[in-house]
Coordinates of C-alpha atoms in Angstrom, one line a residue:
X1 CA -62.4 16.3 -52.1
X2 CA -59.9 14.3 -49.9
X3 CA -57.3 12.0 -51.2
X4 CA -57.3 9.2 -49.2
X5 CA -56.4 5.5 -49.3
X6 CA -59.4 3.4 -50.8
X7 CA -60.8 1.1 -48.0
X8 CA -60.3 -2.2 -48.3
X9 CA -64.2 -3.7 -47.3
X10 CA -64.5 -6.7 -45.9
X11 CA -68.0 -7.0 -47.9
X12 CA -68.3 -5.4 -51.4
X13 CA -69.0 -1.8 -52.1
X14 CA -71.6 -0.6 -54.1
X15 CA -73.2 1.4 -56.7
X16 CA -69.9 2.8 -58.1
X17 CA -69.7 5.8 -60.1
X18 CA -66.5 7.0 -61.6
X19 CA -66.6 10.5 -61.6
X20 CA -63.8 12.4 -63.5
X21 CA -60.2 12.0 -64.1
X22 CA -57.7 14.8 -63.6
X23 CA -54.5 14.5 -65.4
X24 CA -51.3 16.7 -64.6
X25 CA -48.8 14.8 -66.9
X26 CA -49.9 11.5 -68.5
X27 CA -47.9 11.0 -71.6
X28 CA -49.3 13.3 -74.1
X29 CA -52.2 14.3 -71.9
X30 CA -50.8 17.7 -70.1
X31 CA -53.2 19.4 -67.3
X32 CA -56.7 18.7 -68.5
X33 CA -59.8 17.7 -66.6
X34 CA -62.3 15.1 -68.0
X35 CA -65.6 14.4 -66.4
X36 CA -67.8 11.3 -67.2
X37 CA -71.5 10.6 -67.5
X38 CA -72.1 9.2 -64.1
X39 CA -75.0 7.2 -65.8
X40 CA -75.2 5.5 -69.3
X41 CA -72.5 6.2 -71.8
X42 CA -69.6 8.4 -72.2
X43 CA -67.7 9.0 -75.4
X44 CA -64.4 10.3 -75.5
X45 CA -63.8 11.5 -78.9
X46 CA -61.0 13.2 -80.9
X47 CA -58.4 12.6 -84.2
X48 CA -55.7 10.2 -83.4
X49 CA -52.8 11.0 -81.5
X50 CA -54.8 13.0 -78.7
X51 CA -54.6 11.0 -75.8
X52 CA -58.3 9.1 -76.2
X53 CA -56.8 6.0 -75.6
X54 CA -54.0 7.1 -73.0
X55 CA -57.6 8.1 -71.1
X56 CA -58.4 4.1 -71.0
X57 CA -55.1 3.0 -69.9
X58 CA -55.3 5.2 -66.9
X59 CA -59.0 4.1 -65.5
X60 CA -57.9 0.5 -66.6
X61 CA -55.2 0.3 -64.3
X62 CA -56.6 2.3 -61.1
X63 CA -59.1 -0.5 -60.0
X64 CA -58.7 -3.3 -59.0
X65 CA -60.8 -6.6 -59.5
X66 CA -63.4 -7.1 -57.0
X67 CA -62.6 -10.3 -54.2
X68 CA -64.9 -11.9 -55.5
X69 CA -63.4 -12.1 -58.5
X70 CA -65.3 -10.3 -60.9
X71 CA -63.6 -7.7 -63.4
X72 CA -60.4 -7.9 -64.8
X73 CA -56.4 -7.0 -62.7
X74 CA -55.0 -4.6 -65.9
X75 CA -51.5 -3.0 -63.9
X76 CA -49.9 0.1 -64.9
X77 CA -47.1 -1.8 -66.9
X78 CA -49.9 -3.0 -69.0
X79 CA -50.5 0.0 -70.9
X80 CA -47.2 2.0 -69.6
X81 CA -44.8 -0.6 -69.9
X82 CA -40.6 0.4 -68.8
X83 CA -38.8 1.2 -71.5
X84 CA -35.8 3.4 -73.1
X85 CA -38.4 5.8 -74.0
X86 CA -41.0 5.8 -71.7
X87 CA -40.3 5.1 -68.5
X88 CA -43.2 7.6 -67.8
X89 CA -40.7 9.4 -64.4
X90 CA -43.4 12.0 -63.4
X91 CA -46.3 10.8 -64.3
X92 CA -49.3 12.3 -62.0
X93 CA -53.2 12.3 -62.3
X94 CA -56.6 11.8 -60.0
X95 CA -59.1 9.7 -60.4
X96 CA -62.2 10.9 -58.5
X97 CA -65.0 8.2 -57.7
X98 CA -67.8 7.5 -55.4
X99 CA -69.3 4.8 -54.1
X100 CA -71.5 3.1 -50.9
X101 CA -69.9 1.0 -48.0
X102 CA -73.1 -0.2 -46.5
X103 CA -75.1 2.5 -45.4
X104 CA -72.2 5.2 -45.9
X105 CA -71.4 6.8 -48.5
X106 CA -67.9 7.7 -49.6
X107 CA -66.5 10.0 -52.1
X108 CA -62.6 9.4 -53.0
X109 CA -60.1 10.7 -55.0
X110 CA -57.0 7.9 -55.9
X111 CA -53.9 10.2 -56.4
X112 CA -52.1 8.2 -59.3
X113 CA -47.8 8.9 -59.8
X114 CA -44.6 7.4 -60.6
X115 CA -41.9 9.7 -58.7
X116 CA -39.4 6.7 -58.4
X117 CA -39.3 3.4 -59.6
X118 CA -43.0 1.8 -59.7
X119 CA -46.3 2.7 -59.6
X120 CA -48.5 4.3 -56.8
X121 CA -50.4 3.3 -55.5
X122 CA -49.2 -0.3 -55.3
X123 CA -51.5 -2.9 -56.9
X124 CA -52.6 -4.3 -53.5
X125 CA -53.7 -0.6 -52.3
X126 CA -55.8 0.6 -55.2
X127 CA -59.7 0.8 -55.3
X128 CA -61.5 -1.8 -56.4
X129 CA -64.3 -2.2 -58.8
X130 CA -65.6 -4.4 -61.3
X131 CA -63.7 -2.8 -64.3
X132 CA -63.0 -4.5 -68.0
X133 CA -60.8 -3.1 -70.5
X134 CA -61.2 -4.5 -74.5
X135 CA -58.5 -3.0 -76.4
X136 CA -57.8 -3.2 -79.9
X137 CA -56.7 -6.2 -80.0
X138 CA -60.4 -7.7 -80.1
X139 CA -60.4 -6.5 -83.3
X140 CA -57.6 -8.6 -84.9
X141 CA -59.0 -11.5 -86.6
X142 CA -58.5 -14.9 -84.8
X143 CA -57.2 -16.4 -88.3
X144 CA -53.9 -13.7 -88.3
X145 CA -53.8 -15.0 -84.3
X146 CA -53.8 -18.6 -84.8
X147 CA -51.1 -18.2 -87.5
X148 CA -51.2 -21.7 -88.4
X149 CA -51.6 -23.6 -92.0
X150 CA -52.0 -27.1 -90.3
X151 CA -55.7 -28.7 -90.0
X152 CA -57.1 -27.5 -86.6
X153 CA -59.4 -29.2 -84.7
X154 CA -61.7 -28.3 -82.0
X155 CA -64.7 -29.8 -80.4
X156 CA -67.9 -27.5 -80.6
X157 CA -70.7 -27.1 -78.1
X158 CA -73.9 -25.3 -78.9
X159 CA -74.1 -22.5 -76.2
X160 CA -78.2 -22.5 -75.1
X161 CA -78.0 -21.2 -72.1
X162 CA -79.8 -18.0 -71.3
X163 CA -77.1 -15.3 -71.2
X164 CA -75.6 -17.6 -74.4
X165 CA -78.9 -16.4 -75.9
X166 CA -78.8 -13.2 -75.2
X167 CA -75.6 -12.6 -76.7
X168 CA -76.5 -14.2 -79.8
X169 CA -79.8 -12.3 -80.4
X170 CA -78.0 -9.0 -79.8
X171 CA -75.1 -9.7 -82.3
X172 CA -78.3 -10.4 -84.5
X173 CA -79.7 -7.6 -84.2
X174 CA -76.4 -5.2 -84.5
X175 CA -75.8 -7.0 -87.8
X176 CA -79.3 -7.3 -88.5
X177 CA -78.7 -11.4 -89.2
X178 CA -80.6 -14.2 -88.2
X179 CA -77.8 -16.4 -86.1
X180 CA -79.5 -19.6 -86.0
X181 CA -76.7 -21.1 -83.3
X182 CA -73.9 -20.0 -80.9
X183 CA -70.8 -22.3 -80.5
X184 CA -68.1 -22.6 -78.0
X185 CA -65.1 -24.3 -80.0
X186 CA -62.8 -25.7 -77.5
X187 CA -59.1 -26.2 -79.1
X188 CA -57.5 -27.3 -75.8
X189 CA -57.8 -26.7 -72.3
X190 CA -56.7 -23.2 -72.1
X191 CA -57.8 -22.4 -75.4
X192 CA -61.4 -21.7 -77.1
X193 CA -63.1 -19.7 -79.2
X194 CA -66.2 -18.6 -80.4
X195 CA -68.6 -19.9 -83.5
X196 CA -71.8 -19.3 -85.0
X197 CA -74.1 -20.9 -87.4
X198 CA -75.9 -18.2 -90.1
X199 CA -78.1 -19.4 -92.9
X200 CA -77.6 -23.1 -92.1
X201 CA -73.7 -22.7 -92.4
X202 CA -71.6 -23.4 -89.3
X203 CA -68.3 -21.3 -88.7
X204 CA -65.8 -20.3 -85.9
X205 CA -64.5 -17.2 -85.1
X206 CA -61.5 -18.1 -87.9
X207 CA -63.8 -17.2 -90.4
X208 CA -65.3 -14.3 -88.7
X209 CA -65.1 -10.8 -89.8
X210 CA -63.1 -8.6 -87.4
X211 CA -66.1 -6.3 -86.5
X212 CA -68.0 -9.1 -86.2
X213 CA -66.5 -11.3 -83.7
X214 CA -65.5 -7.8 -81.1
X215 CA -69.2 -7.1 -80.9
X216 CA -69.5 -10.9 -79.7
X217 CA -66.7 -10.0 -77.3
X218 CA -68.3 -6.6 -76.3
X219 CA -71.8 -7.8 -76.1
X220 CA -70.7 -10.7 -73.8
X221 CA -68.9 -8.9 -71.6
X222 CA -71.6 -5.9 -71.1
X223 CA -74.2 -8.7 -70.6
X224 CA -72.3 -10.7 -68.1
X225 CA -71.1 -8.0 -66.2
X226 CA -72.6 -7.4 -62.6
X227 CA -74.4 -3.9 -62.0
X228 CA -72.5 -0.8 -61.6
X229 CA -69.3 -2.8 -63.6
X230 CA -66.8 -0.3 -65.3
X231 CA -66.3 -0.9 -69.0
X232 CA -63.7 0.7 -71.3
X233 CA -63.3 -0.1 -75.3
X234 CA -60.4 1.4 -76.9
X235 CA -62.2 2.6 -80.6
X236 CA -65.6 0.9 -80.7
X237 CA -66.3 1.8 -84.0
X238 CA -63.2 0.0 -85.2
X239 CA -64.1 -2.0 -88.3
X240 CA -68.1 -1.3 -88.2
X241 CA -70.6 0.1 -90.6
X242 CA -72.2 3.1 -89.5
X243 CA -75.3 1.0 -89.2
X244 CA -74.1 -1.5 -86.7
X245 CA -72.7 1.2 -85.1
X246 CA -75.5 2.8 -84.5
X247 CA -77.5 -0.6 -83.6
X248 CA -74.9 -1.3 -81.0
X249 CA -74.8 2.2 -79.0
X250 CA -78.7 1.4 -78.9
X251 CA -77.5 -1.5 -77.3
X252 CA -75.1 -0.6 -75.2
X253 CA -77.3 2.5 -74.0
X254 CA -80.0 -0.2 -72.8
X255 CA -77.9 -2.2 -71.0
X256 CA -76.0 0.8 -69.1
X257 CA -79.7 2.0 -67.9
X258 CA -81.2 -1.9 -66.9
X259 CA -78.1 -2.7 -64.8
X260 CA -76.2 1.1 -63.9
X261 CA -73.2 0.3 -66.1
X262 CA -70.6 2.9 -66.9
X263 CA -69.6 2.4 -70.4
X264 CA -66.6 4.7 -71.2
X265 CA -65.3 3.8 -75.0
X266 CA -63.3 5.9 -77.7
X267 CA -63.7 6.8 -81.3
X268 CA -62.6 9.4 -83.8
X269 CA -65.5 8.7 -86.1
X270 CA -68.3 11.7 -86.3
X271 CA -71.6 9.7 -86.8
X272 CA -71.5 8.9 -82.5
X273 CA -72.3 12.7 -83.0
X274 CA -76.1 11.2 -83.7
X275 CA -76.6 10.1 -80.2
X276 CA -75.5 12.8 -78.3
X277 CA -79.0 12.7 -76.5
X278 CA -77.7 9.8 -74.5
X279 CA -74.1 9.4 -74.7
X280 CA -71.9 12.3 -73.0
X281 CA -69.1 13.4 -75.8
X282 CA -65.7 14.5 -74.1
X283 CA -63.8 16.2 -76.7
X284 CA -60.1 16.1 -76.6
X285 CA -57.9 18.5 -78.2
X286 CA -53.7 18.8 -78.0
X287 CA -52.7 22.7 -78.2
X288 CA -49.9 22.9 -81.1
X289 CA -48.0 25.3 -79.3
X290 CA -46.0 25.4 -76.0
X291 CA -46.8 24.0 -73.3
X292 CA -49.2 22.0 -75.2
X293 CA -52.0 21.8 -72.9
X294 CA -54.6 19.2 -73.7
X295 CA -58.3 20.1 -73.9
X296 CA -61.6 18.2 -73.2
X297 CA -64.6 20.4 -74.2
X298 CA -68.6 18.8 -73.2
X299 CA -70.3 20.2 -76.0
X300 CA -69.9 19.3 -79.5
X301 CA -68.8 22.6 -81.2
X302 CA -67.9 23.3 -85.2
X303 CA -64.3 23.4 -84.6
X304 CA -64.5 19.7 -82.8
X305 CA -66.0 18.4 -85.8
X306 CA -63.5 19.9 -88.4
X307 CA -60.9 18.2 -86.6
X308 CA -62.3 14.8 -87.1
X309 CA -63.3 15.4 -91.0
X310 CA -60.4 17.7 -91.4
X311 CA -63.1 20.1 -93.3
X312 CA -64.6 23.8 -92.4
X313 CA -67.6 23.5 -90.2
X314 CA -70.0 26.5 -90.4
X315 CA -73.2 25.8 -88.9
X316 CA -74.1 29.9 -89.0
X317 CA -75.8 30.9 -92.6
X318 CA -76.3 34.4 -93.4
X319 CA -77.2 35.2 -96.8
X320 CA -77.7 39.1 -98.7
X321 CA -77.7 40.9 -101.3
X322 CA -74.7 41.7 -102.8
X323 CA -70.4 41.6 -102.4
X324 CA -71.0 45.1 -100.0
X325 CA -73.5 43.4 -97.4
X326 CA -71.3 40.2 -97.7
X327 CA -68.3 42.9 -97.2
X328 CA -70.4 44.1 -94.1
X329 CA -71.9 40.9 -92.4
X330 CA -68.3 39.5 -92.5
X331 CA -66.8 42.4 -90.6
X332 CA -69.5 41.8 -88.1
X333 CA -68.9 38.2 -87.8
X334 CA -65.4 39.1 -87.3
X335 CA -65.9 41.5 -84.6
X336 CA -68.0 38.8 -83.0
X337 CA -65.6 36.1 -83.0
X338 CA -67.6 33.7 -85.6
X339 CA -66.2 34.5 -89.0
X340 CA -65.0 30.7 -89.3
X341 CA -68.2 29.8 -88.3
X342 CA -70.5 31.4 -90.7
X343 CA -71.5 30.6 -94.3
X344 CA -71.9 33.9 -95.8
X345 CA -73.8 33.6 -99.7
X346 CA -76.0 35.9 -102.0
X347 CA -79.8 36.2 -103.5
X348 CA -79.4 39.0 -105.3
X349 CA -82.5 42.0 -105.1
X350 CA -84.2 42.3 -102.0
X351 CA -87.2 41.1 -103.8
X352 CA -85.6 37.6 -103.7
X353 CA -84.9 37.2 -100.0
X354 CA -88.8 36.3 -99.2
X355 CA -88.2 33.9 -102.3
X356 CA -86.0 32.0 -100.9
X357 CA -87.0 31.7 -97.4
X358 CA -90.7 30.0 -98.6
X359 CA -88.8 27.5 -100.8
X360 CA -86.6 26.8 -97.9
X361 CA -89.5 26.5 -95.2
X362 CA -91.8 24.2 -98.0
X363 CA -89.0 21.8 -98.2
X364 CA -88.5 21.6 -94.4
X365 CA -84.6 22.7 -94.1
X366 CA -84.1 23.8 -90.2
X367 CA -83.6 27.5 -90.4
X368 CA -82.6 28.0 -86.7
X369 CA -78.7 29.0 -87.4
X370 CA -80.3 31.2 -90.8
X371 CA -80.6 34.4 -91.2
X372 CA -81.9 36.9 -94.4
X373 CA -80.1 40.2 -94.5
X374 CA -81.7 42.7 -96.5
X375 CA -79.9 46.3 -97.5
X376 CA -82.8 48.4 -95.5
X377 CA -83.5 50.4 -98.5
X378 CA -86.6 48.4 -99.4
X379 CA -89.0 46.5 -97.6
X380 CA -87.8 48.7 -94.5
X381 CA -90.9 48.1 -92.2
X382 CA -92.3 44.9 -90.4
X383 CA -95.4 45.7 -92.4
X384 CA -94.0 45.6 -96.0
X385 CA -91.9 42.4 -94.7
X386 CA -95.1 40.9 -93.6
X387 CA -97.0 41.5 -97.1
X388 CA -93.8 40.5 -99.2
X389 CA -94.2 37.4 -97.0
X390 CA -97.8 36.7 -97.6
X391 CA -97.6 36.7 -101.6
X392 CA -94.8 34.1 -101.2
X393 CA -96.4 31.6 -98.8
X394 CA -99.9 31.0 -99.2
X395 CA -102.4 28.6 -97.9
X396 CA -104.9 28.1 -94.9
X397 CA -103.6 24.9 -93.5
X398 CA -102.2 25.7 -89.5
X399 CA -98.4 24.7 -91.3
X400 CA -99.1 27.3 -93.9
X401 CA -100.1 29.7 -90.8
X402 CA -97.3 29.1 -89.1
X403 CA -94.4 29.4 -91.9
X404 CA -96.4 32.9 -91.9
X405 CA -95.8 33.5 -88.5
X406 CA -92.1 32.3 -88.5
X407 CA -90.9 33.9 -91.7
X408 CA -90.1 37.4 -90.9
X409 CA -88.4 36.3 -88.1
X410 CA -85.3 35.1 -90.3
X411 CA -85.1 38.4 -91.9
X412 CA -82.4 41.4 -90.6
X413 CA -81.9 44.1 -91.8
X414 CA -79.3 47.2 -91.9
X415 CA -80.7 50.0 -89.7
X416 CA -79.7 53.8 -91.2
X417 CA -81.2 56.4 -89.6
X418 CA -82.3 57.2 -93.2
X419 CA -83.7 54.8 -96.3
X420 CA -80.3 54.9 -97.4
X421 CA -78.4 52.2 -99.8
X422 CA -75.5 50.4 -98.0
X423 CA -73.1 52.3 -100.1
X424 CA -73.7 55.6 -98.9
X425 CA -74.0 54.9 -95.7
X426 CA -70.3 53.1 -95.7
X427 CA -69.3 56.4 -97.5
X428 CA -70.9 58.9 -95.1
X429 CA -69.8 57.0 -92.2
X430 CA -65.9 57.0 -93.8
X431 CA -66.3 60.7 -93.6
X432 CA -67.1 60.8 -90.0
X433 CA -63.5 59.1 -88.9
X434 CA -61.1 61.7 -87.8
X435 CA -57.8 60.7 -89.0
X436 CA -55.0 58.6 -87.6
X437 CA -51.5 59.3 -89.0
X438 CA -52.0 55.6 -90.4
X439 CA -51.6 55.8 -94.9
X440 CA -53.7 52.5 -94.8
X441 CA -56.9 54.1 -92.8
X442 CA -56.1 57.7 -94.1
X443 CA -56.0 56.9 -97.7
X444 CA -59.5 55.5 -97.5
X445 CA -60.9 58.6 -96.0
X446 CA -59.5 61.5 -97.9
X447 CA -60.7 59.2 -101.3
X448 CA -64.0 59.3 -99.9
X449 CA -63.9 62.7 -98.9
X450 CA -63.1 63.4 -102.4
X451 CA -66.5 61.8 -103.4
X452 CA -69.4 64.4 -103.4
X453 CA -71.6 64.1 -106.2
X454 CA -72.1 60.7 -108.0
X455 CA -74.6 59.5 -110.5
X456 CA -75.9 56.8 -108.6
X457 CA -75.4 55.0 -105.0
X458 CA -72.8 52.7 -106.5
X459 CA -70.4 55.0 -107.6
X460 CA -69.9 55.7 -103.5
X461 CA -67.9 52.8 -103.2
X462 CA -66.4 52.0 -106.5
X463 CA -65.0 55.9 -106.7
X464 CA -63.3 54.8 -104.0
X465 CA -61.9 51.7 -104.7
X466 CA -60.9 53.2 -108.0
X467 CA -58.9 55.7 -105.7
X468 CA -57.4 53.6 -103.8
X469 CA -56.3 51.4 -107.1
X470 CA -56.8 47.9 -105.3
X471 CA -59.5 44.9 -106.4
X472 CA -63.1 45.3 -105.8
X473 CA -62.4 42.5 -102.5
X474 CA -59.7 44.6 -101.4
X475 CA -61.2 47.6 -102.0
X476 CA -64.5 46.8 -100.4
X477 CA -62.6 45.2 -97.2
X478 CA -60.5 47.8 -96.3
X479 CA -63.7 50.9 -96.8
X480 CA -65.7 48.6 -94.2
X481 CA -62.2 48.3 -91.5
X482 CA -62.6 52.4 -91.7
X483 CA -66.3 52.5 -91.5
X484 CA -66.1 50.3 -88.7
X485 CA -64.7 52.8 -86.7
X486 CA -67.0 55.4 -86.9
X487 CA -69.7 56.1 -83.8
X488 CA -72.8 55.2 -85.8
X489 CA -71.3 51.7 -87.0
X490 CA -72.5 49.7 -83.8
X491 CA -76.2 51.1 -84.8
X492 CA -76.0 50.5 -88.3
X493 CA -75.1 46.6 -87.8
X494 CA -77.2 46.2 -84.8
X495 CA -79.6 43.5 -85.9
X496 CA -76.8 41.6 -87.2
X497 CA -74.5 41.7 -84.6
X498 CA -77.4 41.0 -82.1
X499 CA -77.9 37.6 -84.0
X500 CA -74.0 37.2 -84.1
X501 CA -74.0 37.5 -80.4
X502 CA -76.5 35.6 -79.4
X503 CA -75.2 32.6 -81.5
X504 CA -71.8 32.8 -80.2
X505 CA -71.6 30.5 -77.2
X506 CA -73.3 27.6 -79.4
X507 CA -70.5 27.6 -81.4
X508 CA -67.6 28.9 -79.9
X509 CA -66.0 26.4 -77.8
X510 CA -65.5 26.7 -74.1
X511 CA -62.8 24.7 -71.9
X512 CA -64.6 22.4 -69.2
X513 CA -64.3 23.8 -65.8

């Protein structure tokens, strides 16, 4: 990709397409690399503080309006304004975009710094595009603007044009109200605002909701705006109801395919999460520690979604038998780097496991990130599994069929070379480790060593722990750390960590490249 100077055309160019931004130093953003949907919607998405909005700014400012006068001039000192503390010295990013020039077709990148004194590049030598920025500020209500206790008056004209129409039957449906009229109140020559009339009562935009009057303003200008436009909003979902906000993307998603918009907007709120199947998320994320890189991440992991609710994700459910499996399945999960991830609970005997996965498949829960670990001392074949299966979902319907088919599916299962309980194979496979010189490893193995004849599998384990003097957790997590070490552990937890595995990159996030 070349840097070049943007053309100034003589005639305008088309079919725009911003294509990613790269940011060196851009005040909290440090070296990341964020790539938009080049079609449609993208989201950029994060808690506050991460640079979202810093992300706006920057595209803002780069372009320039059109000759012919459409899109808005937004310069750097807009958004980055000189001050004691922020006079923004060494500022660098790219802004990559492509575009046709008549028959040719052009792909740019705008190298974007302040080394010295001002801006570069200069306002007069930037790309242009149709581009329109609607910051937060829409949001503040026009009666806190206005700031005035004195009677005001205004003349009103009813707005029946087509686009006027448009607008109004949009907002309708967003809000899901029946605007019967759409005003233009004109206080003086430089100054207007909008009104509407709803359930035969006539009001301006001073008695507007907040929410209410930016989705005029944002519906007006995606409606107006010529094909292939640019437009940024700084937190869309800023005082809406989920519902609306839903409504609106719908909206907004239309629009971007009938005319080729780019709609880049901002949010911290999860529900956008819903539409994913047309709006691109850009995750952000600011490293705590030195040199605090930012982050944008394309897919929507667990850990993105904590941060927003400031809650544990874990998409991954594995449920078993008792506090040794769950001792076992969560050394697994830690070896395969999706312990956080993973919801580990108990059914109790094996007996139950087929139980529970009919009365999960008859009340339609998705079972996709689920699986059913079983000890391996019971039910050890696919044939038992399959019978154990068939008493617990009946029925000659195809669905009843096909929960048939699907059910075993969910169900792992440790794999001893013998029918063995899980205790005595953690004990046998304790013995197997040579030993280390380390008191915490080597204490585990001489007390099992000590352990030849019990009364039953149980005592295996708890002879041990009793040893060793610790809690049962304690106990129980440090017998598994040494049994992990042994050669046959890999086998033993194969179906598991298989499963663990293969779930791993749908979880895990991975840094944009």
């Amino acid at each position: 990709m070349v840097r070049t100077k943007f053309p100034q055309p003589r005639h305008r160019p088309s079919q725009q397409r911003l294509q990613a931004l790269r940011v060196i130093k851009l005040k909290n953003l440090n070296n990341v690399d964020i790539e938009f949907a080049e079609d449609g919607l993208t989201a950029i998405l994060g808690p506050n503080g991460f640079g979202k909005s810093t992300v706006l700014h920057a595209l803002a400012a780069t372009f320039s309006p059109l000759h012919t006068g459409e899109g808005q001039d937004k310069r750097f000192v807009d958004f980055f304004p000189n001050t004691p503390h922020g006079v923004w010295m060494g500022s660098v990013f790219v802004v990559a975009h492509k575009f046709s020039l008549g028959a040719e077709k052009k792909t740019i990148a705008t190298l974007v710094q302040k080394m010295t004194g001002q801006w570069y590049p200069i306002a007069k030598s930037r790309p242009v595009r149709e581009t329109y920025f609607i910051g937060v500020k829409s949001a503040v209500p026009k009666i806190e603007v206005q700031g005035t206790r004195r009677r005001l008056q205004y003349s009103t004209e009813e707005l029946s044009d087509d686009t006027s129409l448009e607008i109004r039957g949009k907002a309708g449906f967003v809000f899901n109200r029946d605007y019967t009229k759409y005003h233009s109140n004109q206080v003086s020559s430089r100054r207007n605002f909008i009104g509407v009339e709803y359930r035969g009562v006539n009001f301006s935009a001073l008695a507007m909701g907040a929410g209410e009057q930016r989705v005029f303003e944002i519906l007006s200008t995606v409606i107006k705006a010529k094909k292939y436009a640019l437009i940024l909003i700084d937190e869309i979902d800023l005082l809406l109801h989920t519902d609306a906000l839903a409504r609106l993307m719908n909206v907004l998603d239309d629009y971007a395919k009938k005319k080729n918009l780019q709609i880049i907007f901002t949010t911290h709120r999860e529900a956008i999460l819903d539409f994913e199947e047309f709006i691109a998320v850009r995750h952000l994320y600011q490293a705590n520690v030195t040199p605090h890189r930012t982050f944008c991440f394309n897919e929507t992991r667990p850990d993105a979604i904590s941060r927003l609710t400031g809650q544990p994700n874990r998409p991954l459910a594995v449920a078993c038998e008792d506090d040794v499996s769950t001792a076992i399945i969560e050394k697994v999960a830690i070896q395969a780097k999706v312990r956080k991830y993973t919801e580990i609970t108990r059914f109790g005997a094996a007996i139950n496991c087929f139980t529970l996965i009919a009365a999960l498949m008859l009340n339609g829960d998705d079972l996709s990130n689920s699986i059913f670990v079983i000890d391996g001392d019971v039910y050890e074949t696919d044939e038992k599994k399959a019978e154990r299966v068939d008493e617990v979902l009946t029925g000659n319907h195809p669905a009843d069929v096909k929960r048939r088919e699907d059910a075993p599916y969910y169900v792992r299962q440790f794999s001893p070379v013998t029918k063995l309980p899980p205790e005595q194979v953690l004990h046998s496979l304790v013995c197997t480790v040579p030993s280390t010189g380390d008191s915490e490893i080597d204490d585990v193995i001489t007390a099992a060593q000590n352990v030849t004849v019990v009364a039953n599998s149980h005592d295996y384990v708890d002879k041990i722990i009793e040893t060793l003097g610790t809690s049962r957790e304690v106990g129980m997590s440090r017998i598994v750390n040494v049994a992990a070490k042994a050669d046959g552990w890999n086998d033993y937890v194969a179906s598991i960590r298989e499963w663990f595995e293969e779930k791993h990159d749908h979880v895990v996030e991975t840094v944009a490249q």
